[in-house]
Structure formats: structure tokens, C-alpha cells
XYZ file of N, CA and C in Angstrom:
543
model
N 17.593 -64.438 17.367
C 17.759 -64.046 16.002
C 16.467 -63.498 15.425
N 15.343 -64.163 15.774
C 14.046 -63.691 15.305
C 13.757 -62.298 15.845
N 14.142 -62.056 17.099
C 13.909 -60.739 17.697
C 14.667 -59.676 16.920
N 15.894 -59.990 16.521
C 16.691 -59.016 15.778
C 16.061 -58.715 14.418
N 15.528 -59.725 13.767
C 14.874 -59.512 12.479
C 13.603 -58.679 12.638
N 12.840 -58.959 13.680
C 11.617 -58.192 13.935
C 11.973 -56.742 14.229
N 12.987 -56.529 15.078
C 13.408 -55.165 15.426
C 13.942 -54.461 14.183
N 14.762 -55.154 13.415
C 15.309 -54.575 12.189
C 14.187 -54.235 11.197
N 13.215 -55.123 11.064
C 12.068 -54.866 10.183
C 11.288 -53.654 10.653
N 11.085 -53.553 11.960
C 10.366 -52.393 12.507
C 11.128 -51.100 12.248
N 12.437 -51.139 12.420
C 13.255 -49.940 12.195
C 13.152 -49.526 10.722
N 13.259 -50.501 9.821
C 13.145 -50.197 8.396
C 11.758 -49.649 8.063
N 10.719 -50.258 8.602
C 9.351 -49.810 8.368
C 9.147 -48.382 8.864
N 9.617 -48.109 10.090
C 9.497 -46.758 10.647
C 10.276 -45.776 9.783
N 11.473 -46.165 9.354
C 12.279 -45.300 8.494
C 11.571 -44.971 7.188
N 10.966 -45.987 6.574
C 10.216 -45.768 5.336
C 9.026 -44.843 5.555
N 8.305 -45.061 6.659
C 7.146 -44.200 6.958
C 7.580 -42.756 7.161
N 8.659 -42.543 7.865
C 9.161 -41.187 8.113
C 9.586 -40.547 6.797
N 10.303 -41.312 5.962
C 10.763 -40.783 4.669
C 9.576 -40.412 3.790
N 8.580 -41.291 3.710
C 7.399 -40.991 2.893
C 6.651 -39.799 3.436
N 6.503 -39.728 4.729
C 5.810 -38.612 5.362
C 6.551 -37.315 5.108
N 7.859 -37.332 5.213
C 8.680 -36.153 4.978
C 8.559 -35.702 3.533
N 8.607 -36.642 2.577
C 8.476 -36.322 1.166
C 7.112 -35.725 0.870
N 6.063 -36.283 1.470
C 4.708 -35.769 1.286
C 4.600 -34.342 1.789
N 5.200 -34.058 2.944
C 5.167 -32.698 3.481
C 5.897 -31.735 2.565
N 7.021 -32.181 1.991
C 7.749 -31.315 1.081
C 6.930 -31.015 -0.161
N 6.208 -32.036 -0.679
C 5.383 -31.795 -1.863
C 4.291 -30.794 -1.570
N 3.586 -30.939 -0.453
C 2.530 -29.972 -0.142
C 3.142 -28.617 0.175
N 4.352 -28.618 0.751
C 5.046 -27.358 0.991
C 5.365 -26.674 -0.321
N 5.774 -27.461 -1.336
C 6.041 -26.894 -2.654
C 4.777 -26.329 -3.266
N 3.655 -27.029 -3.075
C 2.388 -26.505 -3.588
C 2.065 -25.174 -2.936
N 2.307 -25.070 -1.629
C 2.076 -23.799 -0.958
C 2.999 -22.728 -1.501
N 4.270 -23.097 -1.760
C 5.209 -22.128 -2.297
C 4.758 -21.663 -3.678
N 4.329 -22.563 -4.538
C 3.843 -22.192 -5.863
C 2.635 -21.285 -5.726
N 1.725 -21.653 -4.836
C 0.540 -20.840 -4.609
C 0.931 -19.438 -4.147
N 1.909 -19.357 -3.242
C 2.376 -18.056 -2.766
C 3.000 -17.267 -3.914
N 3.799 -17.975 -4.765
C 4.417 -17.299 -5.901
C 3.355 -16.756 -6.848
N 2.345 -17.558 -7.162
C 1.274 -17.093 -8.049
C 0.563 -15.897 -7.444
N 0.325 -15.955 -6.150
C -0.332 -14.852 -5.458
C 0.519 -13.589 -5.547
N 1.839 -13.741 -5.360
C 2.733 -12.593 -5.444
C 2.723 -12.000 -6.845
N 2.722 -12.864 -7.869
C 2.683 -12.382 -9.246
C 1.412 -11.577 -9.477
N 0.269 -12.083 -8.978
C -0.989 -11.359 -9.140
C -0.928 -10.026 -8.403
N -0.344 -10.027 -7.193
C -0.228 -8.769 -6.448
C 0.661 -7.787 -7.190
N 1.797 -8.291 -7.725
C 2.703 -7.417 -8.459
C 2.004 -6.872 -9.688
N 1.278 -7.728 -10.420
C 0.546 -7.289 -11.604
C -0.480 -6.226 -11.221
N -1.204 -6.466 -10.122
C -2.194 -5.484 -9.671
C -1.517 -4.183 -9.284
N -0.362 -4.284 -8.595
C 0.360 -3.077 -8.205
C 0.839 -2.331 -9.439
N 1.309 -3.070 -10.459
C 1.745 -2.409 -11.689
C 0.584 -1.678 -12.336
N -0.587 -2.315 -12.389
C -1.767 -1.657 -12.936
C -2.090 -0.409 -12.118
N -2.039 -0.541 -10.778
C -2.328 0.609 -9.921
C -1.327 1.719 -10.155
N -0.039 1.357 -10.311
C 0.995 2.358 -10.566
C 0.715 3.064 -11.872
N 0.346 2.305 -12.891
C 0.044 2.898 -14.194
C -1.169 3.805 -14.079
N -2.151 3.392 -13.298
C -3.344 4.203 -13.121
C -2.996 5.506 -12.398
N -2.145 5.423 -11.382
C -1.801 6.603 -10.590
C -0.830 7.528 -11.314
N 0.066 6.986 -12.124
C 1.090 7.766 -12.807
C 0.530 8.475 -14.034
N 1.212 9.529 -14.433
C 1.026 10.214 -15.709
C -0.421 10.381 -16.161
N -0.910 11.567 -15.966
C -2.249 11.905 -16.450
C -2.178 12.966 -17.556
N -1.026 13.058 -18.213
C -0.862 13.980 -19.334
C -1.609 13.409 -20.539
N -2.375 14.260 -21.226
C -3.145 13.791 -22.377
C -2.232 13.134 -23.402
N -2.698 12.038 -23.974
C -1.947 11.361 -25.028
C -1.861 12.290 -26.234
N -0.763 12.220 -26.977
C -0.600 13.137 -28.114
C -1.584 12.834 -29.241
N -1.835 13.875 -30.035
C -2.640 13.721 -31.248
C -1.686 13.688 -32.428
N -2.017 12.896 -33.437
C -1.222 12.857 -34.654
C -2.125 12.449 -35.809
N -1.647 12.693 -37.015
C -2.394 12.333 -38.219
C -1.796 11.041 -38.770
N -2.663 10.093 -39.048
C -2.248 8.818 -39.637
C -2.734 8.796 -41.078
N -1.784 8.753 -42.007
C -2.111 8.750 -43.436
C -2.201 7.311 -43.930
N -3.200 7.056 -44.765
C -3.397 5.711 -45.311
C -3.667 5.787 -46.804
N -3.424 4.661 -47.463
C -3.833 4.498 -48.851
C -4.704 3.257 -48.883
N -5.962 3.446 -49.271
C -6.926 2.358 -49.303
C -6.662 1.429 -50.483
N -7.291 0.250 -50.459
C -7.136 -0.727 -51.537
C -7.504 -0.127 -52.892
N -8.445 0.807 -52.880
C -8.884 1.449 -54.124
C -7.837 2.409 -54.686
N -6.790 2.682 -53.901
C -5.772 3.634 -54.332
C -6.017 5.030 -53.786
N -7.217 5.239 -53.268
C -7.557 6.538 -52.689
C -6.763 6.740 -51.407
N -6.397 7.997 -51.144
C -5.639 8.314 -49.931
C -6.548 8.959 -48.907
N -6.238 8.743 -47.649
C -7.034 9.320 -46.582
C -6.181 9.558 -45.351
N -6.794 10.119 -44.345
C -6.067 10.361 -43.102
C -7.037 10.308 -41.929
N -6.480 10.012 -40.768
C -7.250 9.949 -39.534
C -6.543 10.776 -38.467
N -7.322 11.547 -37.720
C -6.788 12.231 -36.541
C -6.843 11.219 -35.403
N -5.684 10.891 -34.850
C -5.566 9.852 -33.827
C -5.098 10.471 -32.519
N -5.632 9.985 -31.421
C -5.098 10.322 -30.097
C -4.588 9.018 -29.517
N -3.308 9.010 -29.171
C -2.735 7.793 -28.612
C -1.244 7.725 -28.791
N -0.774 6.517 -29.091
C 0.656 6.239 -29.155
C 1.027 5.741 -30.545
N 1.971 6.419 -31.204
C 2.346 6.081 -32.582
C 2.867 4.651 -32.730
N 3.403 4.076 -31.686
C 3.920 2.706 -31.760
C 3.033 1.723 -31.009
N 1.842 2.148 -30.630
C 0.947 1.284 -29.866
C -0.485 1.459 -30.314
N -1.326 1.866 -29.370
C -2.761 2.028 -29.625
C -3.127 3.493 -29.784
N -4.205 3.711 -30.522
C -4.753 5.044 -30.662
C -6.227 4.940 -31.013
N -6.949 6.039 -30.830
C -8.365 6.053 -31.209
C -8.642 7.256 -32.095
N -9.635 7.089 -32.933
C -10.121 8.188 -33.747
C -11.643 8.156 -33.688
N -12.219 9.294 -33.842
C -13.672 9.407 -33.800
C -14.025 10.862 -33.662
N -15.211 11.144 -33.241
C -15.576 12.552 -33.079
C -14.827 13.171 -31.892
N -14.024 14.173 -32.192
C -13.329 14.938 -31.146
C -13.907 16.335 -31.152
N -14.131 16.990 -30.041
C -13.856 16.491 -28.705
C -14.842 15.377 -28.305
N -14.390 14.553 -27.385
C -15.248 13.492 -26.858
C -16.235 14.148 -25.897
N -17.501 13.852 -26.086
C -18.536 14.468 -25.261
C -19.076 13.458 -24.236
N -19.205 13.930 -23.009
C -19.736 13.078 -21.937
C -21.183 12.709 -22.219
N -21.554 11.538 -21.827
C -22.913 10.999 -21.877
C -23.408 10.693 -23.280
N -22.615 10.990 -24.318
C -22.998 10.662 -25.691
C -22.289 9.378 -26.109
N -23.040 8.411 -26.568
C -22.441 7.197 -27.101
C -22.026 7.492 -28.542
N -20.731 7.371 -28.819
C -20.201 7.673 -30.141
C -19.379 6.503 -30.665
N -19.283 6.414 -31.982
C -18.460 5.380 -32.595
C -17.013 5.858 -32.642
N -16.104 5.000 -32.185
C -14.670 5.265 -32.220
C -13.979 4.066 -32.837
N -12.938 4.345 -33.588
C -12.116 3.289 -34.172
C -10.813 3.223 -33.387
N -10.451 2.021 -32.973
C -9.188 1.766 -32.288
C -8.172 1.344 -33.336
N -7.007 1.946 -33.285
C -5.926 1.589 -34.198
C -4.791 0.957 -33.408
N -4.144 -0.012 -34.041
C -2.933 -0.589 -33.478
C -1.827 -0.422 -34.505
N -0.701 0.184 -34.068
C 0.405 0.500 -34.968
C 1.662 -0.320 -34.685
N 1.651 -1.167 -33.698
C 2.851 -1.915 -33.325
C 3.113 -3.098 -34.233
N 4.157 -3.845 -33.886
C 4.560 -4.975 -34.718
C 4.160 -6.328 -34.121
N 3.695 -6.332 -32.888
C 3.282 -7.587 -32.262
C 1.978 -8.081 -32.890
N 1.862 -9.386 -33.064
C 0.645 -9.954 -33.649
C -0.455 -9.998 -32.587
N -1.433 -9.137 -32.727
C -2.549 -9.110 -31.770
C -3.855 -9.570 -32.405
N -3.786 -10.058 -33.639
C -4.988 -10.484 -34.338
C -5.714 -11.591 -33.587
N -7.033 -11.455 -33.546
C -7.926 -12.468 -32.980
C -7.695 -12.750 -31.499
N -7.047 -11.842 -30.805
C -6.867 -11.986 -29.357
C -7.905 -11.094 -28.676
N -8.458 -11.555 -27.548
C -9.474 -10.742 -26.879
C -8.897 -9.432 -26.341
N -9.618 -8.359 -26.629
C -9.235 -7.016 -26.187
C -10.314 -6.524 -25.235
N -9.890 -5.986 -24.097
C -10.830 -5.379 -23.153
C -10.307 -3.979 -22.840
N -11.206 -3.012 -22.870
C -10.827 -1.639 -22.589
C -11.589 -1.181 -21.359
N -10.818 -0.684 -20.385
C -11.394 -0.145 -19.159
C -11.088 1.343 -19.110
N -11.864 2.077 -18.337
C -11.638 3.511 -18.191
C -11.676 3.873 -16.714
N -10.821 4.808 -16.353
C -10.822 5.333 -14.992
C -10.662 6.846 -15.080
N -11.457 7.543 -14.301
C -11.426 9.000 -14.308
C -10.375 9.490 -13.314
N -9.663 10.520 -13.696
C -8.639 11.092 -12.829
C -9.273 11.492 -11.495
N -8.629 11.072 -10.410
C -9.124 11.392 -9.081
C -10.063 10.347 -8.513
N -10.433 9.360 -9.306
C -11.305 8.291 -8.826
C -10.526 6.985 -8.742
N -11.062 6.037 -8.012
C -10.349 4.778 -7.794
C -10.873 3.627 -8.643
N -12.144 3.650 -8.979
C -12.740 2.509 -9.658
C -12.736 2.690 -11.165
N -12.364 1.616 -11.856
C -12.441 1.620 -13.312
C -13.704 0.875 -13.721
N -14.116 1.070 -14.950
C -15.255 0.307 -15.447
C -14.958 -0.143 -16.866
N -15.599 -1.231 -17.270
C -15.411 -1.766 -18.614
C -16.084 -0.843 -19.617
N -15.331 -0.482 -20.656
C -15.835 0.399 -21.696
C -16.200 -0.396 -22.940
N -15.353 -1.382 -23.268
C -15.574 -2.118 -24.509
C -14.775 -3.421 -24.490
N -15.309 -4.433 -25.147
C -14.592 -5.688 -25.383
C -14.734 -6.024 -26.855
N -13.644 -6.492 -27.456
C -13.691 -6.829 -28.873
C -12.443 -7.556 -29.299
N -12.169 -7.489 -30.606
C -11.031 -8.186 -31.197
C -10.549 -7.404 -32.408
N -9.232 -7.362 -32.590
C -8.654 -6.850 -33.823
C -8.609 -8.014 -34.806
N -9.391 -7.929 -35.882
C -9.403 -8.983 -36.880
C -8.395 -8.660 -37.969
N -7.716 -9.681 -38.469
C -6.700 -9.475 -39.496
C -7.286 -8.792 -40.722
N -8.525 -9.079 -41.046
C -9.146 -8.472 -42.226
C -9.498 -6.997 -42.012
N -9.291 -6.494 -40.801
C -9.606 -5.098 -40.507
C -8.403 -4.186 -40.722
N -7.449 -4.630 -41.522
C -6.271 -3.820 -41.794
C -6.677 -2.601 -42.619
N -6.292 -1.418 -42.144
C -6.591 -0.190 -42.869
C -5.468 0.118 -43.849
N -4.259 -0.151 -43.414
C -3.071 0.034 -44.241
C -2.036 -0.970 -43.742
N -0.931 -1.144 -44.478
C 0.073 -2.105 -44.008
C 0.633 -1.772 -42.624
N 0.499 -0.541 -42.185
C 1.037 -0.142 -40.877
C -0.003 -0.116 -39.767
N -1.250 -0.452 -40.045
C -2.261 -0.335 -38.995
C -3.422 -1.290 -39.202
N -4.044 -1.619 -38.102
C -5.250 -2.436 -38.111
C -6.231 -1.742 -37.177
N -7.528 -1.876 -37.415
C -8.454 -1.170 -36.542
C -9.546 -2.075 -35.996
N -10.265 -1.525 -35.030
C -11.379 -2.222 -34.382
C -12.433 -1.168 -34.044
N -13.648 -1.315 -34.558
C -14.697 -0.337 -34.232
C -15.239 -0.561 -32.823
N -15.726 0.517 -32.223
C -16.346 0.413 -30.897
C -17.302 1.574 -30.700
N -18.113 1.442 -29.689
C -18.953 2.555 -29.229
C -18.521 2.852 -27.808
N -18.222 4.113 -27.545
C -17.778 4.511 -26.213
C -18.738 5.538 -25.640
N -18.930 5.451 -24.343
C -19.757 6.425 -23.628
C -19.105 6.683 -22.286
N -18.791 7.950 -22.005
C -18.215 8.339 -20.733
C -19.292 9.033 -19.913
N -19.455 8.644 -18.652
C -20.555 9.174 -17.851
C -20.392 10.625 -17.404
N -19.160 11.159 -17.463
C -18.972 12.533 -16.983
C -17.751 13.169 -17.645
N -17.663 14.483 -17.515
C -16.533 15.215 -18.067
C -15.296 14.975 -17.205
N -14.140 15.260 -17.774
C -12.887 15.137 -17.030
C -11.818 14.456 -17.860
N -10.723 14.146 -17.197
C -9.621 13.438 -17.835
C -9.784 11.955 -17.533
N -9.738 11.158 -18.578
C -9.959 9.716 -18.454
C -8.757 8.959 -18.990
N -8.378 7.904 -18.293
C -7.323 7.001 -18.748
C -7.991 5.730 -19.255
N -7.704 5.401 -20.503
C -8.215 4.173 -21.112
C -7.137 3.109 -20.993
N -7.474 2.011 -20.356
C -6.542 0.910 -20.139
C -6.885 -0.192 -21.132
N -5.956 -0.499 -22.027
C -6.187 -1.493 -23.072
C -5.521 -2.800 -22.654
N -6.343 -3.821 -22.461
C -5.856 -5.147 -22.087
C -5.995 -6.073 -23.281
N -4.947 -6.838 -23.551
C -5.006 -7.878 -24.569
C -4.676 -9.186 -23.867
N -5.589 -10.140 -23.995
C -5.485 -11.421 -23.298
C -5.231 -11.206 -21.800
N -6.010 -10.301 -21.205
C -5.991 -10.026 -19.763
C -4.715 -9.342 -19.275
N -3.808 -8.945 -20.166
C -2.568 -8.260 -19.801
C -2.692 -6.793 -20.213
N -2.310 -5.885 -19.311
C -2.330 -4.476 -19.663
C -1.340 -4.248 -20.792
N -1.828 -3.714 -21.907
C -1.035 -3.577 -23.122
C -0.643 -2.131 -23.388
N -1.567 -1.197 -23.177
C -1.300 0.205 -23.462
C -2.306 1.067 -22.722
N -1.996 2.353 -22.616
C -2.934 3.311 -22.021
C -3.028 4.529 -22.930
N -4.198 5.126 -22.932
C -4.445 6.355 -23.679
C -5.195 7.290 -22.752
N -4.749 8.545 -22.667
C -5.406 9.515 -21.799
C -6.122 10.541 -22.679
N -7.425 10.711 -22.393
C -8.256 11.608 -23.195
C -8.994 12.593 -22.292
N -9.392 13.688 -22.883
C -10.224 14.668 -22.187
C -11.647 14.512 -22.698
N -12.578 14.459 -21.752
C -13.996 14.335 -22.098
C -14.682 15.628 -21.666
N -15.385 16.244 -22.611
C -16.054 17.523 -22.332
C -17.542 17.327 -22.109
């Protein structure tokens, strides 16, 4: 009888060890799966950025943005960009190697106030982008009820067609294509 209890105890013990070991392997397997999923998401995000970089090099449209200031005075800005997204205004044409002040406008409805903004630039025909500017759209920087702006200084190292990639909180948010003379 004692032998049967010892054998039964051993069988139960071995069964428990196998079950725990199997569960542990599944947990680490799940961690690997999550890690693989995160890696795939990063690859897909990178591929999307690459696709956006490779696609469409048509210059962003120009438009006039009319505003009424708090003083009641009316004004306007020549903008290059997207009427429902981002745009820039400043001295046009943009000249290579000159550091100039540009104002970034946001015309959309999403709340982007106080979120980190990073702007990268890539020249048509080249592979590497470089950081152009980092900043924030502050709520107090509202120019009109339909727009908010952010000042910056931009400098392009050479002439050509440039794609400006606007990231908000590390996510590609919009692109603007400009010609630099």
C-alpha cells in the first residue's frame, strides 16, 4: 500500500512539474509573440513612412488663409500645404542655405496642442532624412478660430524638391512638398 502511495505521489508530482513547465513555456512563447507583433508594427510603420517618402513628389498647393486678429484687423497669409492639415508660410521662394523664419499652421480639428512636433526633411532622389525642427503648437498661439501656428527657423542645405514630414508624438501626421531654390 505504501508503494502505491509513493508511486501515486510521484506521478502527481511529475504531472504538476510538467504542467508548470508547459505553462511557463507558453508564457514565454506569448512574450515572444508579443515581441514579434511589436516588431511587425514597427516594420509596418517604417514601411508606411518609406512608402510616403517614395510616393507623390508633386508640390503641395498654395492657398491664401484669411484671418481676423483680436484687434479686429484683417490679414492674410500665403500658405503652402494642406487646407485640412499642416501648412507653412514665410519667405517664398525658399532659398537654399539661408536660415529663414517660417510659421507652421494647423487647420485640422484634432487637438494637437502641447504635443511634441518633429519635422524631418528628405530631398527627392535621396534616401536619408534629417531633423529640421522640433517644437510644440501652443493653445495660446491661435491666429484665428480656424488655425493655430508654431514659429520655426528652417534651413535647407541644397536646392531641389523637399518633402517635409511632420510627426506629432512620434507618429507621421502630414507631409508638405516644397521647392527650394
